Amino acid sequence: MTNDEILKTAEALRWEVGGDFHESLVENIYTNAAQLADRAISYPDKPPRFDLDRSIDRLVTSRVWGFPIMLLLLMVVFWLTISGANVPSAMLATLFLEIIYPFLKGLAASVGLPWWLDGLLIDGVYLATGWVISVMLPPMAIFFPLFTLLEDFGYLPRVAFNLDNFFKKAGAHGKQALSMSMGFGCNAAGVVATRIIDSPRERLIAIITNNFAMCNGRWPTQILVASIFIGGLVSAQWAGLISALAVVAITLLGVLLSFVVSWGLSRTVLRGEVSTFSLELPPYRPPRIWQTIYTSLIDRTLVVLWRAIIFAIPAGAAIWLVSNITVGGTSLAEYFINWSNPLGILVGLNGVILLAYVVAIPANEIVIPTILMLTTLVLGASGEGTGVMFELDSLKDTEVILRAGGWTLLTAVNLMLFSLIHNPCSTTIYTIYKETGSKRWTLVSAFLPVVMGFAVTFLVAQVWRLLGG
Amino acid sequence: MIDPLNALIIAAILTAISSWLFWPEKGLFWRWQQARQMTRRVLREDALKHIHDCEYHDRRPTVKSLAGSLRITDNEVSELLSEMQDHELVTFEGDQVKLSLQGRSYALHIIRAHRLWERYLADKTGYPEADWHSKSEHYEHLLTPADAEALANELGHPRYDPHGDPIPTAAGELAAIERLTLSNFPLDQPGRITHLEDEPEAVYAQLVAEGLHPGMSIRVVEVTPQRIVFWANGDEHILAPIIAANISVDTFSVEEAPEPVPHDHLNELKPNESVRVIGISKAIRGAERRRLMDLGILPGTTITAELRSPAGELTAYQVRGALIGLRDEQAALIDIEQGRL
Amino acid sequence: MKTTIPQAPSSACQTCPAHNVGNLTKLGIDMEEWDYVIALAGNPNTGKSTIFNALTGLRQHTGNWPGKTVTRAEGGFSFADKRYKIVDLPGTYSLLSTSLDEEVARDFILFGQPDVAVIVVDATRLERNLNLALQVLEITNRVVIALNLMDEARRHNIIVDERRLARDLGAPVVPTAARSREGIPELIQAIHQVATGQIVAKLHRLKNESPVLKKAINKLVRQIEAAFPGLPNARWVAIRLLDGDQRIIQAVQRGELGELAN
């Protein structure tokens, strides 16, 4: 009896058993399961109703309260992250930049390190790493546990349940809400999470649009710029709230954009009908708070931080090199800044910001330090700061430098927009390539947002100038 | 710096041009993409299919019938036929055109690709039924025999396309099936729809719009020269005899004939109501059907509507202890009893 | 990631405790340091990851949304001088569909031939969960049922008669509440007994099949048993072939099934 003969017999028998075979099979298993369960289970009172779960569900998916609760939770998570991260961030910055940095410089001088090695290692690599840790670690250590608590509690599927119809109208899969939520933590994680979507077409849409979920690495930029320029518009007691609102608004704009882009894709290159799906709403489980905090610190915070450090090291070296290698008395950085400045100005940004985004492709977290460093470089300020990434202690100092660099409210708004709408970081791009296995879709995912970012900032800049002069 | 007004005007013009070219669905580029498909090879393959279809149904393919089916002129048909003769795809016996052996296996490959692709669209994608045929008309020309085999593998070697037509095997065998149609089906006999003829398209679209599909149990209750009245899965339908002739029907043996019962659809279930499931409509197929069954939505299952999405069109149901969200159009294809529990 | 197979698959297995090192290494499991392999299967949201953590002492993150684990997680523990490797499979409702997560779980249980398959079952949703348990019991008889979330069941006033369930299923059933580590020592004990062959469950056979079906299955089973003598689950293979399951058809074609017979 050869193997092929078995298959032939099977093929022939398949005609006999009929097309309903699978159906009767599944029915049979469930019937068996039901009988077994029936024999094993008894209820001393009456069958359970899971009333608490239902009451929570009625509230978080209610017509009146469903969406406000979602927004409120988003606000609370942001606000806790913003306000909680301030102090530890400043402390870490003090440690890395005011205590360890001078110590390392002194050490280098005493062992007689050549100036270029000292610059590359300490002013470049060390400062970049120190900056990334002090900027990223505190907000992540607050955000990830909070988010993980919501996730463990079982709230995310309810978000998908509430938003489903919008995704459907956009031609996307309902579970895209889940991968988008994961993207708020880290886009690379969000891209991996799209595996829950079976249809390849809808999965690609979810992957390409995941970038519009504003990830952790972009918040420092959003928060800092919002605090200085938008919070500064109102009196001090309202500044925190207004800045948080601005960040939430940008986040919601990202959600809106992911609907719009999904809609466009599903009607052009990724044409097709919405596939049906079933969304399981798991029972709520009270999260175990300490364990969640521990695991999310180990599993997520440190993993993401480690990745950022790995990328910050070469980036730090690159920044130092482009600022310090000079051709004809002008550094490479200045060449690029002068060259790209007209484009930057046209879209309401400037050459410094554009260069910062090129340098920050590996990790979005280093955008702000790069901008500050390059701005002082262009201003020709001498002393410690030249060609060196550094952190300024107070928002006020940062503001002084930025205003001196020609920054206005427009620059700030457009930087926030561009930070939302630009290419994903290199880790995400690599993840997209691994997940799709396609160079073409990887390129689309990388370039589509950049083009959109320029278009949006351009429009805002022109309208702004027309109205405001 | 450019004056902002000028910049805006330039941008507006550029946007207008590019949206004229690339606007989703209606843009020139996307239309051009769709129109581009008509090529020589496509014509040749469509001609092969038409001739095979005629031979299969014992009709004579003629220049006229070819011209009508391919929507080209008689002259172009003659040109096409002589070209096909050169490629040894057809032979002429007098003025009668016949498929050569090579032509037949080519034609069967195209039919196989077409029906497999329909099966694929039906089982694995969410395209509406009315689109299957036209999409497969396109894809049948793109699949190589190896592609078709790979597709058959992926689909688990299906035997019938979603309309109930047999799929030729890779070796080029095609099962012949005998046809009773709804127009000549005896009164008050339990029967089952085995096939919906997908051409002409207008008629097929009407059948789909009626909600008819293979596998439905039917009972004809009235036949007049003007109309045929019949029940299909508990709903009454009225069709003109000429249209009913496009529906192939099979008799049930008496014991397996389920009484078509009047029923509701799951999307009609109001929150907090419970009901027993009668079955999943045959219009849900493939992976989607399996998924629903794996979730425990089977005949006799008790199901309760629990939550309604605030954005609408989605309801969460309690099924065997789990809370499952289903979209309305999917719930509409699950039949439930009329009485509530 | 493919690892090279360190020793000849079947011949070396007479001496090593894990009974299928060859197939496991093929699935990417490094078996150098382990005596037995345990697969952890179950529906989504049954506390499978919590059991995994309780057994291994690891703290794998457990999210609460369907589909979070698409790949396998691995860990290990020691008991009675034996080293156990645990593979946490994606949570699925069934093994019959063709989705990615179900394939991962099914392939591991069938082709990996773990020494023990622990099926985690939610005591508050028994019927739905037994659906999967029955499917696993058709593939392998090296099964322990972990009747988890007993705390939730008590809270909702549900009484589960685990002895009766064990008798009906023909497999050991251990009530657990993994969050509070209740029942974990007993679970480890049961795993040990199944792995060392002290307890042998029996393959489950579905009842109520139609005569036509029975005939077809029996005919196919005879052929399969002739071609692959010693295959433990010919009946299940026959049903999968009749259902047109591509992966199993492939396994028959390539003769992979032969490697499962011992």
Short mmCIF file of C-alpha atoms in Angstrom, two decimals, chain A residues 22-389:
data_model
loop_
_atom_site.label_atom_id
_atom_site.label_comp_id
_atom_site.label_asym_id
_atom_site.label_seq_id
_atom_site.Cartn_x
_atom_site.Cartn_y
_atom_site.Cartn_z
CA HIS A 22 -16.74 18.87 8.19
CA GLU A 23 -19.95 20.24 9.59
CA SER A 24 -21.13 16.96 11.05
CA LEU A 25 -17.64 16.42 12.43
CA VAL A 26 -17.60 19.69 14.36
CA GLU A 27 -21.17 19.20 15.50
CA ASN A 28 -20.28 15.76 16.73
CA ILE A 29 -17.33 16.96 18.78
CA TYR A 30 -19.38 19.72 20.36
CA THR A 31 -22.22 17.32 21.11
CA ASN A 32 -19.76 15.01 22.83
CA ALA A 33 -18.25 17.94 24.73
CA ALA A 34 -21.68 19.15 25.81
CA GLN A 35 -22.62 15.71 27.11
CA LEU A 36 -19.38 15.39 29.07
CA ALA A 37 -19.73 18.88 30.51
CA ASP A 38 -23.32 18.22 31.45
CA ARG A 39 -22.40 15.11 33.39
CA ALA A 40 -19.53 16.79 35.24
CA ILE A 41 -21.09 20.11 36.20
CA SER A 42 -23.76 20.97 38.70
CA TYR A 43 -25.03 24.25 40.06
CA PRO A 44 -26.11 24.30 43.71
CA ASP A 45 -28.02 27.54 43.10
CA LYS A 46 -28.92 28.65 39.62
CA PRO A 47 -26.61 28.83 36.59
CA PRO A 48 -24.13 31.71 36.90
CA ARG A 49 -24.70 34.94 35.03
CA PHE A 50 -21.32 36.68 35.26
CA ASP A 51 -23.13 39.86 36.27
CA LEU A 52 -20.12 41.98 37.17
CA ASP A 53 -18.48 41.40 33.77
CA ARG A 54 -21.71 42.30 32.05
CA SER A 55 -22.17 45.50 34.03
CA ILE A 56 -18.65 46.66 33.22
CA ASP A 57 -19.22 45.79 29.57
CA ARG A 58 -22.51 47.68 29.45
CA LEU A 59 -20.71 50.75 30.74
CA VAL A 60 -17.56 50.68 28.59
CA THR A 61 -19.49 49.89 25.40
CA SER A 62 -22.50 52.10 26.09
CA ARG A 63 -23.69 54.57 23.51
CA VAL A 64 -23.30 57.49 25.87
CA TRP A 65 -20.21 56.55 27.87
CA GLY A 66 -18.25 54.23 25.57
CA PHE A 67 -16.24 56.88 23.73
CA PRO A 68 -15.84 59.37 26.61
CA ILE A 69 -14.40 56.58 28.76
CA MET A 70 -11.91 55.70 26.05
CA LEU A 71 -10.79 59.32 25.75
CA LEU A 72 -10.65 59.75 29.49
CA LEU A 73 -8.45 56.67 29.91
CA LEU A 74 -6.16 57.94 27.16
CA MET A 75 -5.94 61.34 28.87
CA VAL A 76 -5.25 59.79 32.26
CA VAL A 77 -2.49 57.57 30.91
CA PHE A 78 -0.83 60.52 29.15
CA TRP A 79 -1.23 62.85 32.05
CA LEU A 80 0.24 60.37 34.54
CA THR A 81 3.12 59.72 32.17
CA ILE A 82 3.82 63.40 31.50
CA SER A 83 3.58 64.58 35.06
CA GLY A 84 5.20 61.54 36.61
CA ALA A 85 8.21 61.41 34.31
CA ASN A 86 9.38 64.99 34.82
CA VAL A 87 11.21 64.68 38.10
CA PRO A 88 13.03 61.37 37.52
CA SER A 89 14.00 62.55 34.03
CA ALA A 90 15.61 65.67 35.46
CA MET A 91 17.38 63.61 38.12
CA LEU A 92 18.78 61.18 35.58
CA ALA A 93 19.88 64.06 33.37
CA THR A 94 21.69 65.64 36.30
CA LEU A 95 23.40 62.36 37.06
CA PHE A 96 24.49 61.64 33.50
CA LEU A 97 25.30 65.14 32.33
CA GLU A 98 26.40 67.10 35.37
CA ILE A 99 28.10 64.45 37.42
CA ILE A 100 29.33 61.65 35.19
CA TYR A 101 30.01 63.72 32.08
CA PRO A 102 32.54 66.15 33.64
CA PHE A 103 34.09 63.22 35.46
CA LEU A 104 34.61 61.33 32.19
CA LYS A 105 35.97 64.45 30.50
CA GLY A 106 38.42 64.92 33.35
CA LEU A 107 39.41 61.27 33.20
CA ALA A 108 40.00 61.50 29.47
CA ALA A 109 42.13 64.60 29.89
CA SER A 110 44.22 63.01 32.64
CA VAL A 111 45.02 59.91 30.57
CA GLY A 112 45.74 62.15 27.60
CA LEU A 113 43.13 60.84 25.19
CA PRO A 114 43.45 62.50 21.74
CA TRP A 115 40.80 65.20 21.28
CA TRP A 116 38.99 63.37 18.49
CA LEU A 117 38.68 60.10 20.41
CA ASP A 118 37.54 61.96 23.48
CA GLY A 119 34.96 63.83 21.38
CA LEU A 120 33.70 60.80 19.54
CA LEU A 121 33.37 58.60 22.62
CA ILE A 122 32.30 61.05 25.31
CA ASP A 123 30.67 63.96 23.48
CA GLY A 124 29.15 61.66 20.88
CA VAL A 125 28.46 58.14 22.04
CA TYR A 126 28.22 58.68 25.79
CA LEU A 127 26.04 61.78 25.65
CA ALA A 128 23.66 60.25 23.12
CA THR A 129 23.23 57.18 25.29
CA GLY A 130 22.85 59.17 28.49
CA TRP A 131 20.29 61.41 26.89
CA VAL A 132 18.24 58.53 25.57
CA ILE A 133 18.17 56.84 28.95
CA SER A 134 17.22 59.95 30.89
CA VAL A 135 14.54 60.95 28.38
CA MET A 136 13.10 57.53 27.69
CA LEU A 137 13.35 55.44 30.81
CA PRO A 138 11.00 57.40 33.14
CA PRO A 139 8.06 57.81 30.73
CA MET A 140 8.39 54.21 29.58
CA ALA A 141 8.60 52.92 33.13
CA ILE A 142 5.28 54.67 33.77
CA PHE A 143 3.52 54.17 30.44
CA PHE A 144 4.19 50.49 29.85
CA PRO A 145 2.92 49.25 33.23
CA LEU A 146 -0.20 51.44 32.91
CA PHE A 147 -0.85 50.17 29.44
CA THR A 148 -0.13 46.60 30.49
CA LEU A 149 -2.63 46.89 33.33
CA LEU A 150 -5.33 47.94 30.86
CA GLU A 151 -4.27 45.12 28.56
CA ASP A 152 -4.34 42.47 31.30
CA PHE A 153 -7.67 43.69 32.57
CA GLY A 154 -9.15 42.95 29.13
CA TYR A 155 -9.97 46.48 27.99
CA LEU A 156 -8.29 46.42 24.56
CA PRO A 157 -10.80 44.06 22.88
CA ARG A 158 -13.55 46.43 24.06
CA VAL A 159 -11.77 49.27 22.26
CA ALA A 160 -11.80 47.13 19.12
CA PHE A 161 -15.48 46.43 19.75
CA ASN A 162 -16.29 50.14 20.02
CA LEU A 163 -14.27 51.24 17.01
CA ASP A 164 -15.10 48.37 14.69
CA ASN A 165 -17.55 50.21 12.49
CA PHE A 166 -15.04 52.97 11.70
CA PHE A 167 -12.46 50.42 10.64
CA LYS A 168 -15.06 48.67 8.55
CA LYS A 169 -15.98 51.90 6.80
CA ALA A 170 -12.28 52.47 6.14
CA GLY A 171 -12.04 49.04 4.50
CA ALA A 172 -9.81 47.70 7.28
CA HIS A 173 -10.01 44.76 9.63
CA GLY A 174 -11.75 45.27 12.99
CA LYS A 175 -8.79 43.81 14.86
CA GLN A 176 -6.63 46.64 13.52
CA ALA A 177 -7.79 48.46 16.66
CA LEU A 178 -5.77 45.94 18.68
CA SER A 179 -2.57 46.27 16.68
CA MET A 180 -2.99 50.04 16.72
CA SER A 181 -3.28 50.02 20.52
CA MET A 182 -0.10 47.99 20.75
CA GLY A 183 1.50 50.57 18.43
CA PHE A 184 1.00 53.27 21.05
CA GLY A 185 3.64 51.44 23.02
CA CYS A 186 5.99 50.64 20.17
CA ASN A 187 5.28 50.47 16.45
CA ALA A 188 7.49 47.43 15.98
CA ALA A 189 5.38 45.59 18.56
CA GLY A 190 2.25 46.85 16.83
CA VAL A 191 3.45 45.49 13.50
CA VAL A 192 4.08 42.08 15.04
CA ALA A 193 0.62 42.20 16.66
CA THR A 194 -0.99 42.42 13.19
CA ARG A 195 -0.50 38.66 12.99
CA ILE A 196 -3.93 38.30 14.55
CA ILE A 197 -5.36 39.50 11.22
CA ASP A 198 -5.85 36.57 8.85
CA SER A 199 -6.52 38.36 5.58
CA PRO A 200 -3.17 39.32 3.98
CA ARG A 201 -4.68 42.42 2.39
CA GLU A 202 -6.04 43.79 5.64
CA ARG A 203 -2.91 42.81 7.48
CA LEU A 204 -0.83 44.93 5.09
CA ILE A 205 -3.16 47.88 5.67
CA ALA A 206 -2.74 47.44 9.41
CA ILE A 207 1.05 47.27 9.04
CA ILE A 208 1.33 50.35 6.84
CA THR A 209 -0.94 52.46 9.04
CA ASN A 210 0.52 51.32 12.34
CA ASN A 211 3.02 54.17 12.11
CA PHE A 212 0.20 56.63 12.79
CA ALA A 213 -0.18 55.25 16.27
CA MET A 214 2.16 57.61 18.07
CA CYS A 215 4.78 55.48 19.70
CA ASN A 216 6.66 55.95 22.89
CA GLY A 217 9.81 57.24 21.21
CA ARG A 218 7.98 60.25 19.86
CA TRP A 219 6.42 61.44 23.06
CA PRO A 220 9.42 63.19 24.53
CA THR A 221 9.37 65.42 21.46
CA GLN A 222 5.63 65.99 21.62
CA ILE A 223 5.61 66.62 25.33
CA LEU A 224 8.61 68.96 25.36
CA VAL A 225 7.46 71.05 22.43
CA ALA A 226 3.87 71.17 23.68
CA SER A 227 5.03 72.23 27.14
CA ILE A 228 7.24 75.05 25.85
CA PHE A 229 5.21 76.53 23.03
CA ILE A 230 1.59 75.52 23.63
CA GLY A 231 1.54 75.33 27.41
CA GLY A 232 3.31 78.70 27.31
CA LEU A 233 0.29 80.31 25.67
CA VAL A 234 -1.79 80.06 28.82
CA SER A 235 -1.23 80.83 32.46
CA ALA A 236 0.94 78.49 34.47
CA GLN A 237 -1.85 76.66 36.29
CA TRP A 238 -3.43 75.55 33.03
CA ALA A 239 -0.19 74.84 31.18
CA GLY A 240 -0.01 71.15 32.16
CA LEU A 241 -3.59 70.42 31.15
CA ILE A 242 -3.35 72.32 27.88
CA SER A 243 -0.10 70.56 26.92
CA ALA A 244 -1.66 67.18 27.69
CA LEU A 245 -4.68 68.13 25.59
CA ALA A 246 -2.41 69.12 22.70
CA VAL A 247 -0.65 65.76 22.86
CA VAL A 248 -4.00 63.92 22.98
CA ALA A 249 -5.20 65.96 20.00
CA ILE A 250 -2.12 64.97 18.00
CA THR A 251 -2.66 61.34 19.02
CA LEU A 252 -6.29 61.45 17.88
CA LEU A 253 -5.18 63.04 14.62
CA GLY A 254 -2.95 60.00 14.19
CA VAL A 255 -5.92 57.69 14.69
CA LEU A 256 -7.93 59.70 12.19
CA LEU A 257 -5.07 59.53 9.68
CA SER A 258 -4.85 55.77 10.04
CA PHE A 259 -8.55 55.59 9.10
CA VAL A 260 -8.02 57.89 6.12
CA VAL A 261 -4.95 56.04 4.85
CA SER A 262 -6.65 52.67 5.35
CA TRP A 263 -9.57 53.97 3.34
CA GLY A 264 -7.30 55.12 0.50
CA LEU A 265 -5.28 51.91 0.42
CA SER A 266 -8.33 49.66 0.49
CA ARG A 267 -9.65 51.44 -2.57
CA THR A 268 -6.47 51.48 -4.64
CA VAL A 269 -3.43 49.25 -4.31
CA LEU A 270 -4.97 47.05 -1.64
CA ARG A 271 -8.41 46.86 -3.14
CA GLY A 272 -10.87 44.40 -1.73
CA GLU A 273 -13.84 43.79 0.46
CA VAL A 274 -13.74 43.85 4.24
CA SER A 275 -13.37 40.32 5.47
CA THR A 276 -15.70 39.23 8.19
CA PHE A 277 -14.34 38.25 11.55
CA SER A 278 -15.43 37.32 14.99
CA LEU A 279 -14.10 39.31 17.90
CA GLU A 280 -13.81 37.52 21.20
CA LEU A 281 -14.38 39.66 24.27
CA PRO A 282 -12.52 37.77 26.99
CA PRO A 283 -13.75 37.80 30.58
CA TYR A 284 -12.29 40.54 32.74
CA ARG A 285 -9.55 39.44 35.07
CA PRO A 286 -8.49 41.62 37.97
CA PRO A 287 -4.86 42.48 37.09
CA ARG A 288 -2.20 41.55 39.63
CA ILE A 289 -0.64 44.94 39.96
CA TRP A 290 2.85 44.17 41.28
CA GLN A 291 3.46 41.30 38.96
CA THR A 292 2.26 43.34 36.00
CA ILE A 293 4.60 46.17 36.88
CA TYR A 294 7.47 43.75 37.26
CA THR A 295 6.87 41.86 34.02
CA SER A 296 6.17 44.95 31.95
CA LEU A 297 9.40 46.49 33.21
CA ILE A 298 11.37 43.37 32.32
CA ASP A 299 9.54 42.39 29.14
CA ARG A 300 8.86 45.73 27.58
CA THR A 301 10.57 48.70 29.16
CA LEU A 302 14.04 47.23 29.33
CA VAL A 303 13.77 45.57 25.93
CA VAL A 304 12.72 48.79 24.24
CA LEU A 305 15.28 50.80 26.18
CA TRP A 306 18.07 48.41 25.25
CA ARG A 307 17.13 48.72 21.61
CA ALA A 308 17.18 52.50 21.85
CA ILE A 309 20.62 52.42 23.46
CA ILE A 310 21.98 50.15 20.75
CA PHE A 311 20.82 52.62 18.13
CA ALA A 312 21.82 55.71 20.08
CA ILE A 313 25.47 54.68 20.18
CA PRO A 314 26.19 54.88 16.43
CA ALA A 315 23.83 57.85 16.11
CA GLY A 316 25.75 59.71 18.77
CA ALA A 317 28.98 59.01 16.95
CA ALA A 318 27.43 60.14 13.67
CA ILE A 319 26.20 63.41 15.15
CA TRP A 320 29.59 64.20 16.57
CA LEU A 321 31.27 63.34 13.28
CA VAL A 322 29.02 65.43 11.02
CA SER A 323 29.34 68.36 13.38
CA ASN A 324 33.09 68.14 13.69
CA ILE A 325 34.35 67.06 10.28
CA THR A 326 34.82 70.25 8.37
CA VAL A 327 35.39 70.86 4.70
CA GLY A 328 36.68 74.32 3.90
CA GLY A 329 35.94 75.54 7.40
CA THR A 330 32.30 74.44 7.38
CA SER A 331 31.09 71.26 9.06
CA LEU A 332 29.16 68.61 7.17
CA ALA A 333 26.15 69.31 9.36
CA GLU A 334 26.16 72.94 8.37
CA TYR A 335 26.40 72.07 4.71
CA PHE A 336 23.29 69.91 5.01
CA ILE A 337 21.44 72.45 7.13
CA ASN A 338 22.14 75.29 4.73
CA TRP A 339 21.17 73.15 1.80
CA SER A 340 17.91 71.87 3.28
CA ASN A 341 16.90 75.08 5.05
CA PRO A 342 14.79 76.49 2.17
CA LEU A 343 12.75 73.28 2.07
CA GLY A 344 12.48 73.30 5.84
CA ILE A 345 11.27 76.89 5.90
CA LEU A 346 8.76 76.19 3.15
CA VAL A 347 7.07 73.54 5.28
CA GLY A 348 7.29 75.62 8.43
CA LEU A 349 10.26 73.75 9.90
CA ASN A 350 13.95 74.39 9.30
CA GLY A 351 17.10 72.67 8.08
CA VAL A 352 18.14 71.72 11.60
CA ILE A 353 14.94 69.79 12.20
CA LEU A 354 15.26 67.99 8.88
CA LEU A 355 18.84 66.95 9.65
CA ALA A 356 17.75 65.82 13.11
CA TYR A 357 15.13 63.55 11.53
CA VAL A 358 17.72 62.06 9.21
CA VAL A 359 20.03 61.36 12.13
CA ALA A 360 17.12 60.04 14.20
CA ILE A 361 16.02 57.36 11.75
CA PRO A 362 17.42 54.67 14.06
CA ALA A 363 15.57 56.01 17.09
CA ASN A 364 13.08 58.84 17.29
CA GLU A 365 13.98 59.48 20.88
CA ILE A 366 17.09 61.48 20.03
CA VAL A 367 15.32 64.09 17.88
CA ILE A 368 15.16 66.80 20.53
CA PRO A 369 18.78 66.54 21.77
CA THR A 370 19.99 66.54 18.18
CA ILE A 371 17.94 69.61 17.37
CA LEU A 372 19.28 71.47 20.38
CA MET A 373 22.85 70.56 19.63
CA LEU A 374 22.61 71.48 15.96
CA THR A 375 20.83 74.73 16.74
CA THR A 376 23.63 75.89 18.98
CA LEU A 377 26.06 74.83 16.29
CA VAL A 378 24.34 76.97 13.69
CA LEU A 379 24.03 79.90 16.06
CA GLY A 380 27.77 79.70 16.45
CA ALA A 381 27.53 79.63 20.20
CA SER A 382 30.88 78.70 21.57
CA GLY A 383 31.85 76.72 24.61
CA GLU A 384 30.70 73.44 26.01
CA GLY A 385 27.65 73.00 23.86
CA THR A 386 29.23 73.23 20.47
CA GLY A 387 28.96 70.01 18.53
CA VAL A 388 27.92 68.19 21.63
CA MET A 389 24.55 66.73 22.53
#
